[in-house]
PDB file of C-alpha atoms in Angstrom:
ATOM      1  CA  MET K   1      10.390 -15.339   1.895  1.00  0.00           C
ATOM      2  CA  LYS K   2       9.277 -17.562   4.734  1.00  0.00           C
ATOM      3  CA  LYS K   3       8.855 -21.324   4.569  1.00  0.00           C
ATOM      4  CA  LEU K   4       5.301 -22.578   4.238  1.00  0.00           C
ATOM      5  CA  SER K   5       3.900 -26.074   4.630  1.00  0.00           C
ATOM      6  CA  ASN K   6       2.403 -28.614   2.275  1.00  0.00           C
ATOM      7  CA  ASN K   7       0.637 -30.082   5.303  1.00  0.00           C
ATOM      8  CA  ASP K   8      -2.012 -27.385   5.263  1.00  0.00           C
ATOM      9  CA  THR K   9      -5.283 -29.318   4.988  1.00  0.00           C
ATOM     10  CA  ASP K  10      -6.924 -26.467   3.086  1.00  0.00           C
ATOM     11  CA  SER K  11      -5.333 -26.363  -0.377  1.00  0.00           C
ATOM     12  CA  GLY K  12      -7.051 -23.049  -1.075  1.00  0.00           C
ATOM     13  CA  THR K  13      -5.395 -21.527   1.979  1.00  0.00           C
ATOM     14  CA  LEU K  14      -1.988 -22.826   0.917  1.00  0.00           C
ATOM     15  CA  ARG K  15      -2.421 -21.443  -2.598  1.00  0.00           C
ATOM     16  CA  MET K  16      -3.299 -18.047  -1.146  1.00  0.00           C
ATOM     17  CA  GLN K  17      -0.301 -18.121   1.217  1.00  0.00           C
ATOM     18  CA  VAL K  18       2.045 -18.928  -1.665  1.00  0.00           C
ATOM     19  CA  PHE K  19       0.504 -16.187  -3.801  1.00  0.00           C
ATOM     20  CA  LYS K  20       0.804 -13.596  -1.019  1.00  0.00           C
ATOM     21  CA  GLU K  21       4.429 -14.515  -0.272  1.00  0.00           C
ATOM     22  CA  ILE K  22       5.524 -14.189  -3.893  1.00  0.00           C
ATOM     23  CA  GLU K  23       3.446 -11.050  -4.445  1.00  0.00           C
ATOM     24  CA  GLN K  24       4.940  -9.403  -1.355  1.00  0.00           C
ATOM     25  CA  ALA K  25       8.443 -10.404  -2.443  1.00  0.00           C
ATOM     26  CA  ILE K  26       7.890  -8.684  -5.795  1.00  0.00           C
ATOM     27  CA  LEU K  27       6.370  -5.545  -4.284  1.00  0.00           C
ATOM     28  CA  ASN K  28       9.157  -5.296  -1.680  1.00  0.00           C
ATOM     29  CA  GLY K  29      11.882  -5.670  -4.301  1.00  0.00           C
ATOM     30  CA  TYR K  30      13.062  -9.103  -3.169  1.00  0.00           C
ATOM     31  CA  PHE K  31      12.581 -10.105  -6.796  1.00  0.00           C
ATOM     32  CA  SER K  32      13.666  -7.491  -9.329  1.00  0.00           C
ATOM     33  CA  PRO K  33      12.005  -6.622 -12.650  1.00  0.00           C
ATOM     34  CA  GLY K  34      13.313  -8.941 -15.356  1.00  0.00           C
ATOM     35  CA  GLU K  35      14.158 -11.718 -12.893  1.00  0.00           C
ATOM     36  CA  ASN K  36      13.097 -15.209 -13.910  1.00  0.00           C
ATOM     37  CA  LEU K  37      10.888 -17.099 -11.428  1.00  0.00           C
ATOM     38  CA  THR K  38      10.927 -20.870 -11.813  1.00  0.00           C
ATOM     39  CA  GLU K  39       8.498 -23.220 -10.135  1.00  0.00           C
ATOM     40  CA  ILE K  40      11.344 -25.428  -8.869  1.00  0.00           C
ATOM     41  CA  LYS K  41      13.247 -22.545  -7.295  1.00  0.00           C
ATOM     42  CA  LEU K  42      10.157 -21.067  -5.640  1.00  0.00           C
ATOM     43  CA  SER K  43       8.857 -24.403  -4.401  1.00  0.00           C
ATOM     44  CA  LYS K  44      12.218 -25.106  -2.726  1.00  0.00           C
ATOM     45  CA  GLU K  45      12.434 -21.661  -1.201  1.00  0.00           C
ATOM     46  CA  LEU K  46       8.874 -21.793   0.133  1.00  0.00           C
ATOM     47  CA  GLY K  47       8.991 -25.484   1.093  1.00  0.00           C
ATOM     48  CA  VAL K  48       5.882 -26.413  -0.880  1.00  0.00           C
ATOM     49  CA  SER K  49       5.066 -28.487  -3.957  1.00  0.00           C
ATOM     50  CA  ARG K  50       5.087 -26.986  -7.434  1.00  0.00           C
ATOM     51  CA  THR K  51       1.285 -27.032  -7.825  1.00  0.00           C
ATOM     52  CA  PRO K  52       0.445 -24.058  -5.550  1.00  0.00           C
ATOM     53  CA  VAL K  53       3.448 -22.184  -6.966  1.00  0.00           C
ATOM     54  CA  ARG K  54       2.187 -22.709 -10.523  1.00  0.00           C
ATOM     55  CA  GLU K  55      -1.267 -21.470  -9.524  1.00  0.00           C
ATOM     56  CA  ALA K  56       0.228 -18.449  -7.733  1.00  0.00           C
ATOM     57  CA  LEU K  57       2.295 -17.490 -10.787  1.00  0.00           C
ATOM     58  CA  HIS K  58      -0.823 -17.707 -12.938  1.00  0.00           C
ATOM     59  CA  GLN K  59      -2.650 -15.337 -10.571  1.00  0.00           C
ATOM     60  CA  LEU K  60       0.330 -12.966 -10.519  1.00  0.00           C
ATOM     61  CA  GLU K  61       0.248 -12.872 -14.320  1.00  0.00           C
ATOM     62  CA  LEU K  62      -3.428 -11.886 -14.177  1.00  0.00           C
ATOM     63  CA  GLU K  63      -2.439  -9.054 -11.821  1.00  0.00           C
ATOM     64  CA  GLY K  64       0.274  -7.930 -14.223  1.00  0.00           C
ATOM     65  CA  LEU K  65       3.154  -8.512 -11.811  1.00  0.00           C
ATOM     66  CA  VAL K  66       4.739 -11.284 -13.898  1.00  0.00           C
ATOM     67  CA  LYS K  67       4.660 -12.296 -17.551  1.00  0.00           C
ATOM     68  CA  ASN K  68       5.056 -15.783 -18.962  1.00  0.00           C
ATOM     69  CA  VAL K  69       7.782 -15.779 -21.598  1.00  0.00           C
ATOM     70  CA  PRO K  70       8.341 -18.813 -23.883  1.00  0.00           C
ATOM     71  CA  ASN K  71      11.352 -20.893 -22.814  1.00  0.00           C
ATOM     72  CA  LYS K  72      11.882 -18.710 -19.737  1.00  0.00           C
ATOM     73  CA  GLY K  73       8.758 -19.122 -17.663  1.00  0.00           C
ATOM     74  CA  ALA K  74       7.511 -16.338 -15.397  1.00  0.00           C
ATOM     75  CA  VAL K  75       9.470 -13.086 -15.598  1.00  0.00           C
ATOM     76  CA  VAL K  76       8.956 -10.334 -13.019  1.00  0.00           C
ATOM     77  CA  ILE K  77       7.384  -7.137 -14.316  1.00  0.00           C
ATOM     78  CA  GLY K  78       6.683  -5.563 -10.942  1.00  0.00           C
ATOM     79  CA  ILE K  79       5.425  -2.003 -10.469  1.00  0.00           C
ATOM     80  CA  SER K  80       6.950   0.575 -12.798  1.00  0.00           C
ATOM     81  CA  GLU K  81       7.424   4.267 -12.076  1.00  0.00           C
ATOM     82  CA  LYS K  82       4.630   4.978 -14.568  1.00  0.00           C
ATOM     83  CA  ASP K  83       2.341   2.597 -12.661  1.00  0.00           C
ATOM     84  CA  ILE K  84       3.117   4.473  -9.460  1.00  0.00           C
ATOM     85  CA  ASP K  85       2.568   7.837 -11.132  1.00  0.00           C
ATOM     86  CA  ASP K  86      -0.773   6.650 -12.525  1.00  0.00           C
ATOM     87  CA  MET K  87      -1.906   5.299  -9.151  1.00  0.00           C
ATOM     88  CA  TYR K  88      -1.088   8.564  -7.384  1.00  0.00           C
ATOM     89  CA  THR K  89      -2.908  10.521 -10.078  1.00  0.00           C
ATOM     90  CA  ILE K  90      -6.001   8.344  -9.677  1.00  0.00           C
ATOM     91  CA  ARG K  91      -5.744   8.582  -5.885  1.00  0.00           C
ATOM     92  CA  MET K  92      -5.684  12.377  -6.189  1.00  0.00           C
ATOM     93  CA  ARG K  93      -9.079  12.134  -7.874  1.00  0.00           C
ATOM     94  CA  ILE K  94     -10.829   9.701  -5.543  1.00  0.00           C
ATOM     95  CA  GLU K  95      -9.127   9.809  -2.124  1.00  0.00           C
ATOM     96  CA  GLY K  96     -10.995  13.026  -1.398  1.00  0.00           C
ATOM     97  CA  LEU K  97     -14.292  11.309  -2.127  1.00  0.00           C
ATOM     98  CA  ALA K  98     -13.500   8.661   0.485  1.00  0.00           C
ATOM     99  CA  ALA K  99     -12.767  11.382   3.049  1.00  0.00           C
ATOM    100  CA  ARG K 100     -15.989  13.222   2.172  1.00  0.00           C
ATOM    101  CA  TRP K 101     -18.103  10.102   2.588  1.00  0.00           C
ATOM    102  CA  ALA K 102     -16.254   9.214   5.779  1.00  0.00           C
ATOM    103  CA  ALA K 103     -17.032  12.644   7.233  1.00  0.00           C
ATOM    104  CA  GLU K 104     -20.695  12.047   6.491  1.00  0.00           C
ATOM    105  CA  GLN K 105     -20.925   8.506   7.856  1.00  0.00           C
ATOM    106  CA  ILE K 106     -18.124   7.887  10.351  1.00  0.00           C
ATOM    107  CA  THR K 107     -19.068   6.638  13.823  1.00  0.00           C
ATOM    108  CA  ASP K 108     -17.841   8.052  17.125  1.00  0.00           C
ATOM    109  CA  GLU K 109     -15.847   4.865  17.688  1.00  0.00           C
ATOM    110  CA  GLU K 110     -14.108   5.226  14.327  1.00  0.00           C
ATOM    111  CA  ILE K 111     -13.291   8.864  15.086  1.00  0.00           C
ATOM    112  CA  GLU K 112     -11.622   7.734  18.297  1.00  0.00           C
ATOM    113  CA  GLU K 113      -9.640   5.109  16.359  1.00  0.00           C
ATOM    114  CA  LEU K 114      -8.518   7.773  13.921  1.00  0.00           C
ATOM    115  CA  LYS K 115      -7.511  10.066  16.790  1.00  0.00           C
ATOM    116  CA  ASP K 116      -5.482   7.298  18.431  1.00  0.00           C
ATOM    117  CA  VAL K 117      -3.570   6.676  15.198  1.00  0.00           C
ATOM    118  CA  VAL K 118      -2.786  10.352  14.630  1.00  0.00           C
ATOM    119  CA  GLU K 119      -1.720  10.855  18.249  1.00  0.00           C
ATOM    120  CA  LEU K 120       0.621   7.879  17.987  1.00  0.00           C
ATOM    121  CA  GLN K 121       2.040   9.267  14.758  1.00  0.00           C
ATOM    122  CA  GLU K 122       2.604  12.639  16.417  1.00  0.00           C
ATOM    123  CA  PHE K 123       4.394  10.882  19.271  1.00  0.00           C
ATOM    124  CA  TYR K 124       6.719   9.051  16.875  1.00  0.00           C
ATOM    125  CA  VAL K 125       7.386  12.257  14.948  1.00  0.00           C
ATOM    126  CA  SER K 126       8.522  13.824  18.216  1.00  0.00           C
ATOM    127  CA  LYS K 127      10.836  10.828  18.685  1.00  0.00           C
ATOM    128  CA  ASN K 128      12.164  11.204  15.130  1.00  0.00           C
ATOM    129  CA  ASP K 129      10.993   7.702  14.260  1.00  0.00           C
ATOM    130  CA  PRO K 130       9.668   7.795  10.665  1.00  0.00           C
ATOM    131  CA  ILE K 131       9.501   3.990  10.504  1.00  0.00           C
ATOM    132  CA  GLN K 132       6.762   3.891  13.140  1.00  0.00           C
ATOM    133  CA  VAL K 133       5.028   6.820  11.464  1.00  0.00           C
ATOM    134  CA  TRP K 134       5.078   4.800   8.244  1.00  0.00           C
ATOM    135  CA  ASN K 135       3.772   1.697  10.022  1.00  0.00           C
ATOM    136  CA  LEU K 136       0.710   3.661  11.149  1.00  0.00           C
ATOM    137  CA  ASP K 137       0.095   5.376   7.804  1.00  0.00           C
ATOM    138  CA  SER K 138      -1.845   2.472   6.303  1.00  0.00           C
ATOM    139  CA  LYS K 139      -3.977   2.208   9.447  1.00  0.00           C
ATOM    140  CA  PHE K 140      -4.987   5.871   9.164  1.00  0.00           C
ATOM    141  CA  HIS K 141      -6.150   5.462   5.584  1.00  0.00           C
ATOM    142  CA  GLU K 142      -7.732   2.069   6.295  1.00  0.00           C
ATOM    143  CA  ILE K 143     -10.033   3.596   8.912  1.00  0.00           C
ATOM    144  CA  ILE K 144     -11.122   6.272   6.450  1.00  0.00           C
ATOM    145  CA  TYR K 145     -11.737   3.698   3.715  1.00  0.00           C
ATOM    146  CA  ASN K 146     -13.819   1.564   6.092  1.00  0.00           C
ATOM    147  CA  SER K 147     -15.843   4.513   7.356  1.00  0.00           C
ATOM    148  CA  CYS K 148     -16.685   5.800   3.864  1.00  0.00           C
ATOM    149  CA  ARG K 149     -19.072   2.797   3.648  1.00  0.00           C
ATOM    150  CA  SER K 150     -18.332   2.124  -0.022  1.00  0.00           C
ATOM    151  CA  ARG K 151     -16.927  -1.308  -0.776  1.00  0.00           C
ATOM    152  CA  PRO K 152     -15.899  -0.496  -4.373  1.00  0.00           C
ATOM    153  CA  LEU K 153     -14.090   2.676  -3.310  1.00  0.00           C
ATOM    154  CA  LYS K 154     -12.452   0.929  -0.359  1.00  0.00           C
ATOM    155  CA  ASN K 155     -11.231  -1.972  -2.507  1.00  0.00           C
ATOM    156  CA  THR K 156      -9.835   0.348  -5.177  1.00  0.00           C
ATOM    157  CA  LEU K 157      -7.906   2.545  -2.762  1.00  0.00           C
ATOM    158  CA  SER K 158      -6.735  -0.384  -0.606  1.00  0.00           C
ATOM    159  CA  ASN K 159      -5.284  -2.088  -3.685  1.00  0.00           C
ATOM    160  CA  PHE K 160      -3.455   1.076  -4.688  1.00  0.00           C
ATOM    161  CA  HIS K 161      -2.021   1.399  -1.182  1.00  0.00           C
ATOM    162  CA  HIS K 162      -0.839  -2.186  -1.331  1.00  0.00           C
ATOM    163  CA  PHE K 163       0.814  -1.970  -4.730  1.00  0.00           C
ATOM    164  CA  ILE K 164       2.682   1.285  -4.057  1.00  0.00           C
ATOM    165  CA  GLN K 165       3.828   0.418  -0.549  1.00  0.00           C
ATOM    166  CA  ARG K 166       7.545   0.735  -1.354  1.00  0.00           C
ATOM    167  CA  ALA K 167       7.010   4.138  -2.947  1.00  0.00           C
ATOM    168  CA  ARG K 168       4.960   5.308   0.050  1.00  0.00           C
ATOM    169  CA  GLU K 169       7.604   4.039   2.446  1.00  0.00           C
ATOM    170  CA  ALA K 170      10.423   5.763   0.576  1.00  0.00           C
ATOM    171  CA  SER K 171       8.435   8.992   0.449  1.00  0.00           C
ATOM    172  CA  ILE K 172       7.429   9.188   4.103  1.00  0.00           C
ATOM    173  CA  LYS K 173      10.958   8.390   5.280  1.00  0.00           C
ATOM    174  CA  SER K 174      12.500  11.190   3.235  1.00  0.00           C
ATOM    175  CA  GLY K 175      13.351  14.586   4.686  1.00  0.00           C
ATOM    176  CA  SER K 176      10.534  16.164   6.681  1.00  0.00           C
ATOM    177  CA  ARG K 177       7.776  14.268   4.875  1.00  0.00           C
ATOM    178  CA  ALA K 178       6.826  12.210   7.945  1.00  0.00           C
ATOM    179  CA  GLU K 179       6.221  15.338  10.010  1.00  0.00           C
ATOM    180  CA  ASP K 180       4.341  17.068   7.180  1.00  0.00           C
ATOM    181  CA  ALA K 181       2.215  13.987   6.480  1.00  0.00           C
ATOM    182  CA  VAL K 182       1.155  13.695  10.116  1.00  0.00           C
ATOM    183  CA  LYS K 183       0.175  17.383  10.185  1.00  0.00           C
ATOM    184  CA  GLU K 184      -1.933  16.740   7.107  1.00  0.00           C
ATOM    185  CA  HIS K 185      -3.475  13.693   8.800  1.00  0.00           C
ATOM    186  CA  ARG K 186      -4.375  15.842  11.801  1.00  0.00           C
ATOM    187  CA  GLU K 187      -6.144  18.379   9.578  1.00  0.00           C
ATOM    188  CA  ILE K 188      -8.040  15.624   7.753  1.00  0.00           C
ATOM    189  CA  LEU K 189      -9.012  14.062  11.088  1.00  0.00           C
ATOM    190  CA  ASP K 190     -10.315  17.395  12.417  1.00  0.00           C
ATOM    191  CA  ALA K 191     -12.440  17.911   9.300  1.00  0.00           C
ATOM    192  CA  ILE K 192     -13.852  14.382   9.441  1.00  0.00           C
ATOM    193  CA  ALA K 193     -14.544  14.640  13.185  1.00  0.00           C
ATOM    194  CA  ALA K 194     -16.427  17.888  12.499  1.00  0.00           C
ATOM    195  CA  HIS K 195     -18.367  16.052   9.765  1.00  0.00           C
ATOM    196  CA  ASP K 196     -17.215  18.694   7.280  1.00  0.00           C
ATOM    197  CA  GLY K 197     -17.220  16.625   4.106  1.00  0.00           C
ATOM    198  CA  GLN K 198     -16.215  19.436   1.772  1.00  0.00           C
ATOM    199  CA  ARG K 199     -13.151  20.367   3.808  1.00  0.00           C
ATOM    200  CA  ALA K 200     -12.204  16.719   4.385  1.00  0.00           C
ATOM    201  CA  GLU K 201     -12.346  16.089   0.641  1.00  0.00           C
ATOM    202  CA  ALA K 202     -10.152  19.085  -0.185  1.00  0.00           C
ATOM    203  CA  LEU K 203      -7.585  18.247   2.488  1.00  0.00           C
ATOM    204  CA  ALA K 204      -7.365  14.585   1.513  1.00  0.00           C
ATOM    205  CA  ALA K 205      -6.825  15.476  -2.154  1.00  0.00           C
ATOM    206  CA  GLU K 206      -4.142  18.000  -1.178  1.00  0.00           C
ATOM    207  CA  HIS K 207      -2.484  15.345   1.005  1.00  0.00           C
ATOM    208  CA  ILE K 208      -2.111  13.006  -1.978  1.00  0.00           C
ATOM    209  CA  ILE K 209      -0.852  15.836  -4.212  1.00  0.00           C
ATOM    210  CA  LYS K 210       1.877  16.644  -1.687  1.00  0.00           C
ATOM    211  CA  ALA K 211       2.785  12.972  -1.301  1.00  0.00           C
ATOM    212  CA  LYS K 212       3.119  12.648  -5.076  1.00  0.00           C
ATOM    213  CA  GLU K 213       5.222  15.819  -5.324  1.00  0.00           C
ATOM    214  CA  ASN K 214       7.542  14.483  -2.644  1.00  0.00           C
ATOM    215  CA  LEU K 215       7.774  11.128  -4.370  1.00  0.00           C
ATOM    216  CA  LEU K 216       8.679  12.759  -7.690  1.00  0.00           C
ATOM    217  CA  LYS K 217      11.335  14.782  -5.919  1.00  0.00           C
ATOM    218  CA  ILE K 218      13.073  11.754  -4.394  1.00  0.00           C
ATOM    219  CA  THR K 219      12.599   9.658  -7.541  1.00  0.00           C
ATOM    220  CA  TYR K 220      14.641  12.104  -9.575  1.00  0.00           C
ATOM    221  CA  ASP K 221      17.222  12.576  -6.840  1.00  0.00           C
ATOM    222  CA  LYS K 222      20.099  10.343  -7.897  1.00  0.00           C
ATOM    223  CA  LYS K 223      21.006   9.775  -4.269  1.00  0.00           C
ATOM    224  CA  SER K 224      17.615   8.297  -3.420  1.00  0.00           C
ATOM    225  CA  PRO K 225      17.031   4.515  -3.442  1.00  0.00           C
ATOM    226  CA  ARG K 226      15.412   2.941  -6.503  1.00  0.00           C
ATOM    227  CA  LEU K 227      11.688   2.410  -5.986  1.00  0.00           C
TER     228      LEU K 227
END
């Protein structure tokens, strides 16, 4: 985690920075499930007072990422494999809806943005660079979520993307998944650009199904990294 500063004149901003740093550390595996998080340790590591750390831990408990245990303090819960499975299952149901609505309401400028992302992904696939493909994956979905013009749907899917980022990264970097995912992105893009909501919905749902199948495959492969 990076050092922050108590000198931030906006205490709300500092609290949010502390929260985001600890949240990201949990989601990225810097802190493991079962690990004890103390205010003193975190405040030293982040270079801030204990007050914003205490408030951040409270918010993380509300999100279900930590649990306060008597005589131990905050203990990391993190994201379990069941959580990930549930999120993918829910995404399978509603990601298609976002693509359908995007196809109906997307602007020409947003279509061009989507094209640029897919073309860059195709370039990095040709260079055998799955890390860059992964870096652009969130951008592809973000454009679709924005162009669906539904704030509740966008917030729901964006949160899922955020919480399962390690699982998504592990999946897209495995085998030929990066290449397959980009091909699926191209098909979704073509359907959205043609304003074919029905096809966009079907392709987006199939994309999530394939991503989940790949994730299950690497999860149960003993040689794959722990999510």
